Amino acid sequence: MKINKLKLQNFRNYEQIEVEFGENVNCLVGRNAQGKTNLVEPIYIISALKSFRNSKLVDCIEDTKDSAKIIANISSVVGTKTIEYTINKDGTNEYLVNHNKITKKRDMYGHSYAVIFSPDELKLVKGSPDVRRDFLDTDICQISNVYSDLLDRYDKVLQSRNKLLKFSKSRDKLNAELDVWDISLATLGAQITKTRENFVANITRHAEKIMQHLSKNAETLTVSYIGINGETKDEKCENLLSALKFNRAKDIELGYTSIGPHRDEVKFFINGLEVKPFASQGQQRSVVLALKLAEMEAIKEVKEEPILILDDVFSELDSTRQKLLLEYLSGKQVFITCTNFRKNDLQNLTKFRIKNAKITPEN
């Protein structure tokens, strides 16, 4: 998959721009706060339906405007298509593919695929478990609209159960209602957990090889998903239902559901040692990079090769890892933002200079 052309209207500091990209490496060079990240952010948004920054979509709209628009011309294995995404301040966003409006969120996924690696992605290792769960969910949603629907249904059941735990005053009535909600939560939760485990197994297979490449065979990376036990969905459903009943008194006291896929964890290990407490800063960066490249391979196996965005990461990698990364990316469409980039670092490079939201090709 490749982005041929991108148009932006009232998107952050871009009032109106149109840019054509190269088929391989696109390097966006400029000082900080000039608009480099603002140019690659919409490429991710049309794929993941959210920003990779810690912001809401409405924050992408230029302050004095009511809406922002992203228009992307994309080449894929099925041909060329145009995606148009309008973000409105009132929340009535519109997503069109070849001028046909898509109304259900689950059906908006799968028209574009993108993977992001930025310095902020180190939170994947350093951050809380919800960051790692979101990492899995975002990727799986790109390749499975069924999973997106599954997450929405689980979240609604979870909110209803938590509301019941927090506000119900009759213990007998509470237990009877919880019996009903627990069956729904366990059924949906088992499907989510099994899907995540399968995806983790897949990216682990790729991440192990990539990490060995980046470390010159010195380091082995493994990924472990920690959730409800069970080999099959039925076993997981039964075990989660039992755990919900076992934790019921605790949940009533807490006022929320303390077990389920919304509380599961993902852990990373290098040569058998857990990354978060033991790995160096450089190793942590390599782990995240290996995971992001593994994402690409996992998505490619099911759909097609996604677009890779490397947002200000070269300053975070030593020269050896930079070279190994560039070797790995040969032939792929990649977007690199940086403050400086030597043209002789890569063949088939398309370079743009960005200054005050003005884009100038430099080839």
Coordinates of N, CA and C in Angstrom, one line a residue, residues 11-154:
F11 N -6.0 21.5 8.8 CA -5.5 20.5 9.7 C -4.3 21.0 10.4
R12 N -4.4 21.2 11.7 CA -3.4 21.8 12.6 C -2.8 23.1 11.9
N13 N -1.5 23.1 11.6 CA -1.0 24.4 11.1 C -1.0 24.5 9.5
Y14 N -1.7 23.5 8.9 CA -1.9 23.5 7.4 C -3.3 24.0 7.1
E15 N -3.3 25.2 6.5 CA -4.6 25.8 6.1 C -5.1 25.0 4.8
Q16 N -4.2 24.8 3.9 CA -4.5 24.1 2.7 C -3.2 23.7 2.0
I17 N -3.0 22.4 1.8 CA -1.8 21.9 1.1 C -2.1 20.7 0.3
E18 N -1.3 20.4 -0.7 CA -1.4 19.2 -1.5 C 0.0 18.8 -1.8
V19 N 0.3 17.5 -1.6 CA 1.7 17.0 -1.8 C 1.7 15.6 -2.4
E20 N 2.5 15.4 -3.3 CA 2.7 14.1 -3.9 C 3.9 13.4 -3.4
F21 N 3.8 12.2 -3.0 CA 4.9 11.4 -2.3 C 5.6 10.4 -3.2
G22 N 6.8 10.1 -2.9 CA 7.5 9.0 -3.6 C 7.1 7.6 -3.2
E23 N 7.4 6.6 -4.0 CA 7.0 5.3 -3.7 C 7.8 4.6 -2.6
N24 N 9.0 5.1 -2.3 CA 9.8 4.5 -1.3 C 10.0 5.4 -0.1
V25 N 11.2 5.8 0.2 CA 11.4 6.6 1.4 C 11.1 8.1 1.2
N26 N 10.2 8.6 2.0 CA 9.9 10.1 1.9 C 10.4 10.7 3.2
C27 N 11.4 11.6 3.0 CA 12.0 12.2 4.2 C 11.6 13.7 4.3
L28 N 11.0 14.0 5.5 CA 10.5 15.3 5.8 C 11.4 16.0 6.7
V29 N 12.2 17.0 6.2 CA 13.2 17.6 7.0 C 12.8 19.0 7.4
G30 N 13.1 19.4 8.6 CA 12.9 20.7 9.1 C 13.1 20.9 10.6
R31 N 13.2 22.1 11.0 CA 13.3 22.3 12.5 C 12.1 21.9 13.2
N32 N 12.2 21.9 14.5 CA 11.0 21.5 15.3 C 9.9 22.6 15.2
A33 N 8.7 22.1 15.3 CA 7.5 22.9 15.3 C 7.2 23.6 13.9
Q34 N 7.7 23.0 12.9 CA 7.4 23.5 11.5 C 6.3 22.8 10.8
G35 N 5.9 21.6 11.3 CA 4.8 20.9 10.7 C 5.1 19.5 10.1
K36 N 6.3 19.0 10.5 CA 6.7 17.6 10.0 C 5.7 16.6 10.5
T37 N 5.5 16.5 11.8 CA 4.6 15.5 12.4 C 3.2 15.8 12.0
N38 N 2.8 17.0 11.8 CA 1.4 17.3 11.3 C 1.1 16.8 10.0
L39 N 2.2 16.6 9.2 CA 2.0 16.0 7.8 C 1.8 14.5 7.8
V40 N 2.5 13.8 8.7 CA 2.3 12.4 8.7 C 1.2 11.9 9.6
E41 N 0.8 12.7 10.5 CA -0.3 12.3 11.4 C -1.6 11.9 10.7
P42 N -2.0 12.7 9.7 CA -3.3 12.3 9.0 C -3.2 11.0 8.2
I43 N -1.9 10.6 7.8 CA -1.7 9.3 7.2 C -2.1 8.2 8.2
Y44 N -1.8 8.4 9.4 CA -2.1 7.4 10.5 C -3.6 7.4 10.8
I45 N -4.1 8.6 10.9 CA -5.5 8.8 11.3 C -6.5 8.1 10.3
I46 N -6.3 8.2 9.0 CA -7.2 7.5 8.1 C -7.2 6.0 8.2
S47 N -6.1 5.5 8.8 CA -6.0 4.0 9.0 C -6.5 3.6 10.4
A48 N -6.1 4.3 11.5 CA -6.4 3.9 12.8 C -7.6 4.6 13.4
L49 N -8.1 5.7 12.7 CA -9.2 6.5 13.1 C -9.0 7.2 14.4
K50 N -7.7 7.4 14.7 CA -7.3 8.2 15.9 C -5.9 8.7 15.7
S51 N -5.5 9.7 16.5 CA -4.1 10.2 16.4 C -3.2 9.4 17.2
F52 N -1.9 9.3 16.8 CA -0.9 8.7 17.6 C -0.4 9.6 18.7
R53 N -0.8 10.8 18.7 CA -0.5 11.8 19.7 C -1.5 11.6 20.9
N54 N -1.2 12.2 22.0 CA -2.1 12.2 23.2 C -3.1 13.3 23.0
S55 N -3.9 13.2 22.0 CA -4.9 14.2 21.7 C -6.2 13.6 21.0
K56 N -7.3 14.3 21.1 CA -8.5 13.9 20.4 C -8.5 14.4 19.0
L57 N -9.3 13.8 18.1 CA -9.3 14.2 16.7 C -9.7 15.6 16.6
V58 N -10.6 16.1 17.4 CA -11.0 17.5 17.3 C -9.9 18.4 17.5
D59 N -8.8 18.0 18.2 CA -7.7 18.9 18.4 C -6.9 19.1 17.1
C60 N -7.1 18.3 16.1 CA -6.5 18.5 14.8 C -7.0 19.6 14.0
I61 N -8.2 20.1 14.4 CA -8.8 21.2 13.6 C -8.2 22.5 14.0
E62 N -7.8 23.3 13.0 CA -7.3 24.6 13.2 C -8.2 25.5 14.0
D63 N -7.6 26.2 15.0 CA -8.4 26.8 16.1 C -9.6 27.6 15.6
T64 N -9.5 28.4 14.5 CA -10.6 29.3 14.1 C -11.6 28.6 13.1
K65 N -11.4 27.3 12.9 CA -12.2 26.6 11.9 C -13.2 25.6 12.6
D66 N -14.2 25.2 11.9 CA -15.2 24.3 12.4 C -14.9 22.8 12.0
S67 N -14.0 22.6 11.0 CA -13.7 21.3 10.6 C -12.4 21.2 9.9
A68 N -11.8 20.0 9.8 CA -10.6 19.8 9.1 C -10.8 18.6 8.1
K69 N -10.1 18.6 7.0 CA -10.3 17.5 6.0 C -9.0 16.9 5.6
I70 N -9.1 15.6 5.5 CA -7.9 14.8 5.0 C -8.4 14.1 3.7
I71 N -7.7 14.2 2.6 CA -8.0 13.5 1.4 C -6.7 12.8 0.9
A72 N -6.8 11.5 0.8 CA -5.6 10.7 0.4 C -5.9 9.9 -0.8
N73 N -5.0 9.9 -1.8 CA -5.1 9.0 -2.9 C -4.2 7.9 -2.7
I74 N -4.7 6.6 -2.7 CA -3.9 5.5 -2.2 C -3.9 4.4 -3.3
S75 N -2.7 3.8 -3.5 CA -2.6 2.6 -4.3 C -2.6 1.4 -3.5
S76 N -3.4 0.4 -3.8 CA -3.4 -0.9 -3.0 C -3.4 -2.0 -3.9
V77 N -3.5 -3.3 -3.4 CA -3.5 -4.5 -4.3 C -4.7 -4.6 -5.1
V78 N -5.8 -3.8 -4.7 CA -7.0 -3.9 -5.4 C -7.2 -2.7 -6.4
G79 N -6.2 -1.8 -6.4 CA -6.3 -0.6 -7.3 C -6.1 0.7 -6.5
T80 N -6.5 1.7 -7.2 CA -6.4 3.1 -6.6 C -7.7 3.5 -6.0
K81 N -7.6 4.2 -4.9 CA -8.8 4.7 -4.2 C -8.6 6.0 -3.5
T82 N -9.6 6.7 -3.3 CA -9.5 8.0 -2.6 C -10.3 7.9 -1.2
I83 N -9.6 8.3 -0.2 CA -10.2 8.3 1.2 C -10.3 9.8 1.6
E84 N -11.5 10.1 2.0 CA -11.8 11.5 2.5 C -12.4 11.5 3.9
Y85 N -11.6 12.1 4.8 CA -12.1 12.0 6.2 C -12.2 13.5 6.7
T86 N -13.5 13.9 7.0 CA -13.8 15.2 7.5 C -14.0 15.1 9.0
I87 N -13.2 15.9 9.8 CA -13.3 15.9 11.2 C -14.0 17.2 11.6
N88 N -15.2 17.1 12.3 CA -16.0 18.2 12.7 C -16.0 18.5 14.2
K89 N -16.0 19.7 14.6 CA -15.9 20.1 16.0 C -17.1 19.5 16.7
D90 N -18.3 19.4 16.0 CA -19.5 18.9 16.7 C -19.5 17.4 16.8
G91 N -18.5 16.7 16.3 CA -18.4 15.2 16.4 C -19.0 14.5 15.3
T92 N -19.7 15.2 14.3 CA -20.3 14.5 13.2 C -19.3 14.3 12.1
N93 N -18.3 13.4 12.3 CA -17.3 13.2 11.3 C -17.8 12.4 10.2
E94 N -17.2 12.5 9.0 CA -17.6 11.8 7.8 C -16.4 11.1 7.2
Y95 N -16.6 9.8 6.8 CA -15.5 9.0 6.2 C -16.1 8.5 4.9
L96 N -15.4 8.9 3.8 CA -15.8 8.5 2.4 C -14.7 7.7 1.7
V97 N -15.1 6.7 1.0 CA -14.1 5.9 0.2 C -14.7 5.9 -1.2
N98 N -13.9 6.5 -2.1 CA -14.3 6.7 -3.5 C -15.7 7.4 -3.6
H99 N -15.8 8.4 -2.7 CA -17.0 9.3 -2.6 C -18.2 8.6 -2.0
N100 N -18.1 7.4 -1.5 CA -19.2 6.6 -0.9 C -19.0 6.7 0.6
K101 N -20.1 7.2 1.3 CA -20.0 7.5 2.7 C -20.1 6.2 3.5
I102 N -19.2 6.0 4.5 CA -19.2 4.9 5.4 C -19.8 5.4 6.7
T103 N -20.8 4.7 7.2 CA -21.5 5.2 8.4 C -21.1 4.4 9.7
K104 N -20.7 3.2 9.6 CA -20.3 2.4 10.7 C -18.8 2.4 10.9
K105 N -18.4 2.6 12.2 CA -17.0 2.7 12.5 C -16.3 1.4 12.1
R106 N -16.9 0.3 12.3 CA -16.2 -1.0 12.0 C -15.9 -1.1 10.5
D107 N -16.7 -0.5 9.7 CA -16.5 -0.5 8.2 C -15.5 0.5 7.7
M108 N -15.0 1.4 8.6 CA -14.1 2.4 8.2 C -12.6 1.8 8.3
Y109 N -12.5 0.7 9.0 CA -11.2 0.1 9.1 C -10.9 -0.7 7.8
G110 N -9.6 -0.9 7.4 CA -9.3 -1.7 6.4 C -9.1 -1.1 5.0
H111 N -9.3 0.2 4.9 CA -9.2 0.9 3.6 C -7.8 1.5 3.5
S112 N -7.1 1.6 4.6 CA -5.7 2.0 4.6 C -5.0 1.4 5.9
Y113 N -3.7 1.1 5.7 CA -3.0 0.5 6.8 C -1.7 1.3 7.1
A114 N -1.5 1.6 8.4 CA -0.3 2.4 8.7 C 0.2 1.9 10.1
V115 N 1.5 2.0 10.3 CA 2.2 1.7 11.6 C 3.1 2.9 11.9
I116 N 3.0 3.3 13.2 CA 3.8 4.5 13.6 C 4.9 4.1 14.6
F117 N 6.1 4.7 14.5 CA 7.1 4.6 15.5 C 7.6 6.0 15.8
S118 N 7.4 6.5 17.0 CA 7.9 7.8 17.4 C 8.5 7.6 18.8
P119 N 9.3 8.7 19.3 CA 9.9 8.6 20.6 C 8.8 8.3 21.7
D120 N 7.6 8.8 21.5 CA 6.5 8.6 22.4 C 6.1 7.2 22.5
E121 N 6.4 6.4 21.5 CA 6.1 5.0 21.5 C 6.8 4.2 22.5
L122 N 7.9 4.8 23.1 CA 8.6 4.1 24.2 C 7.7 3.8 25.4
K123 N 6.5 4.5 25.5 CA 5.5 4.2 26.5 C 5.0 2.8 26.4
L124 N 5.2 2.2 25.2 CA 4.8 0.8 25.0 C 5.5 -0.1 26.0
V125 N 6.7 0.2 26.3 CA 7.5 -0.6 27.2 C 7.4 0.0 28.6
K126 N 7.5 1.3 28.7 CA 7.6 2.0 30.0 C 6.3 2.3 30.7
G127 N 5.2 2.4 29.8 CA 3.9 2.8 30.3 C 3.1 1.7 31.0
S128 N 1.9 2.1 31.3 CA 1.0 1.2 32.0 C 0.4 0.1 31.1
P129 N -0.3 -0.9 31.6 CA -0.8 -2.0 30.8 C -1.8 -1.6 29.8
D130 N -2.6 -0.5 30.0 CA -3.6 -0.1 29.1 C -2.9 0.4 27.8
V131 N -1.7 0.9 27.8 CA -1.0 1.3 26.6 C -0.7 0.1 25.8
R132 N -0.3 -1.0 26.4 CA 0.0 -2.2 25.6 C -1.2 -2.9 25.1
R133 N -2.3 -2.8 25.8 CA -3.6 -3.4 25.3 C -4.1 -2.6 24.1
D134 N -3.9 -1.2 24.2 CA -4.3 -0.4 23.1 C -3.5 -0.6 21.9
F135 N -2.2 -0.9 22.1 CA -1.3 -1.3 21.0 C -1.8 -2.5 20.2
L136 N -2.3 -3.5 20.9 CA -2.8 -4.7 20.3 C -4.1 -4.4 19.6
D137 N -5.0 -3.7 20.3 CA -6.4 -3.5 19.8 C -6.3 -2.6 18.5
T138 N -5.5 -1.6 18.5 CA -5.4 -0.7 17.3 C -4.9 -1.5 16.1
D139 N -4.0 -2.4 16.3 CA -3.5 -3.2 15.1 C -4.5 -4.2 14.7
I140 N -5.2 -4.9 15.6 CA -6.1 -5.9 15.3 C -7.4 -5.3 14.6
C141 N -7.7 -4.1 15.0 CA -8.9 -3.4 14.4 C -8.6 -3.1 12.9
Q142 N -7.3 -2.8 12.6 CA -7.0 -2.5 11.2 C -7.2 -3.7 10.3
I143 N -7.1 -4.9 10.8 CA -7.2 -6.0 10.0 C -8.5 -6.8 10.2
S144 N -9.3 -6.4 11.2 CA -10.5 -7.1 11.5 C -11.6 -6.2 12.0
N145 N -12.6 -5.9 11.1 CA -13.7 -5.0 11.6 C -14.6 -5.8 12.6
V146 N -14.6 -7.1 12.5 CA -15.3 -7.9 13.5 C -14.8 -7.6 14.9
Y147 N -13.5 -7.5 15.0 CA -12.8 -7.3 16.3 C -13.2 -5.9 16.9
S148 N -13.3 -4.9 16.0 CA -13.7 -3.6 16.4 C -15.1 -3.6 17.0
D149 N -16.0 -4.3 16.3 CA -17.3 -4.4 16.8 C -17.4 -5.2 18.2
L150 N -16.5 -6.2 18.3 CA -16.4 -7.0 19.5 C -16.0 -6.1 20.7
L151 N -15.0 -5.3 20.5 CA -14.5 -4.4 21.5 C -15.6 -3.4 22.0
D152 N -16.4 -2.9 21.0 CA -17.5 -2.0 21.4 C -18.6 -2.7 22.2
R153 N -18.9 -3.9 21.8 CA -19.9 -4.6 22.6 C -19.4 -5.0 24.0
Y154 N -18.1 -5.4 24.1 CA -17.6 -5.7 25.4 C -17.6 -4.4 26.3

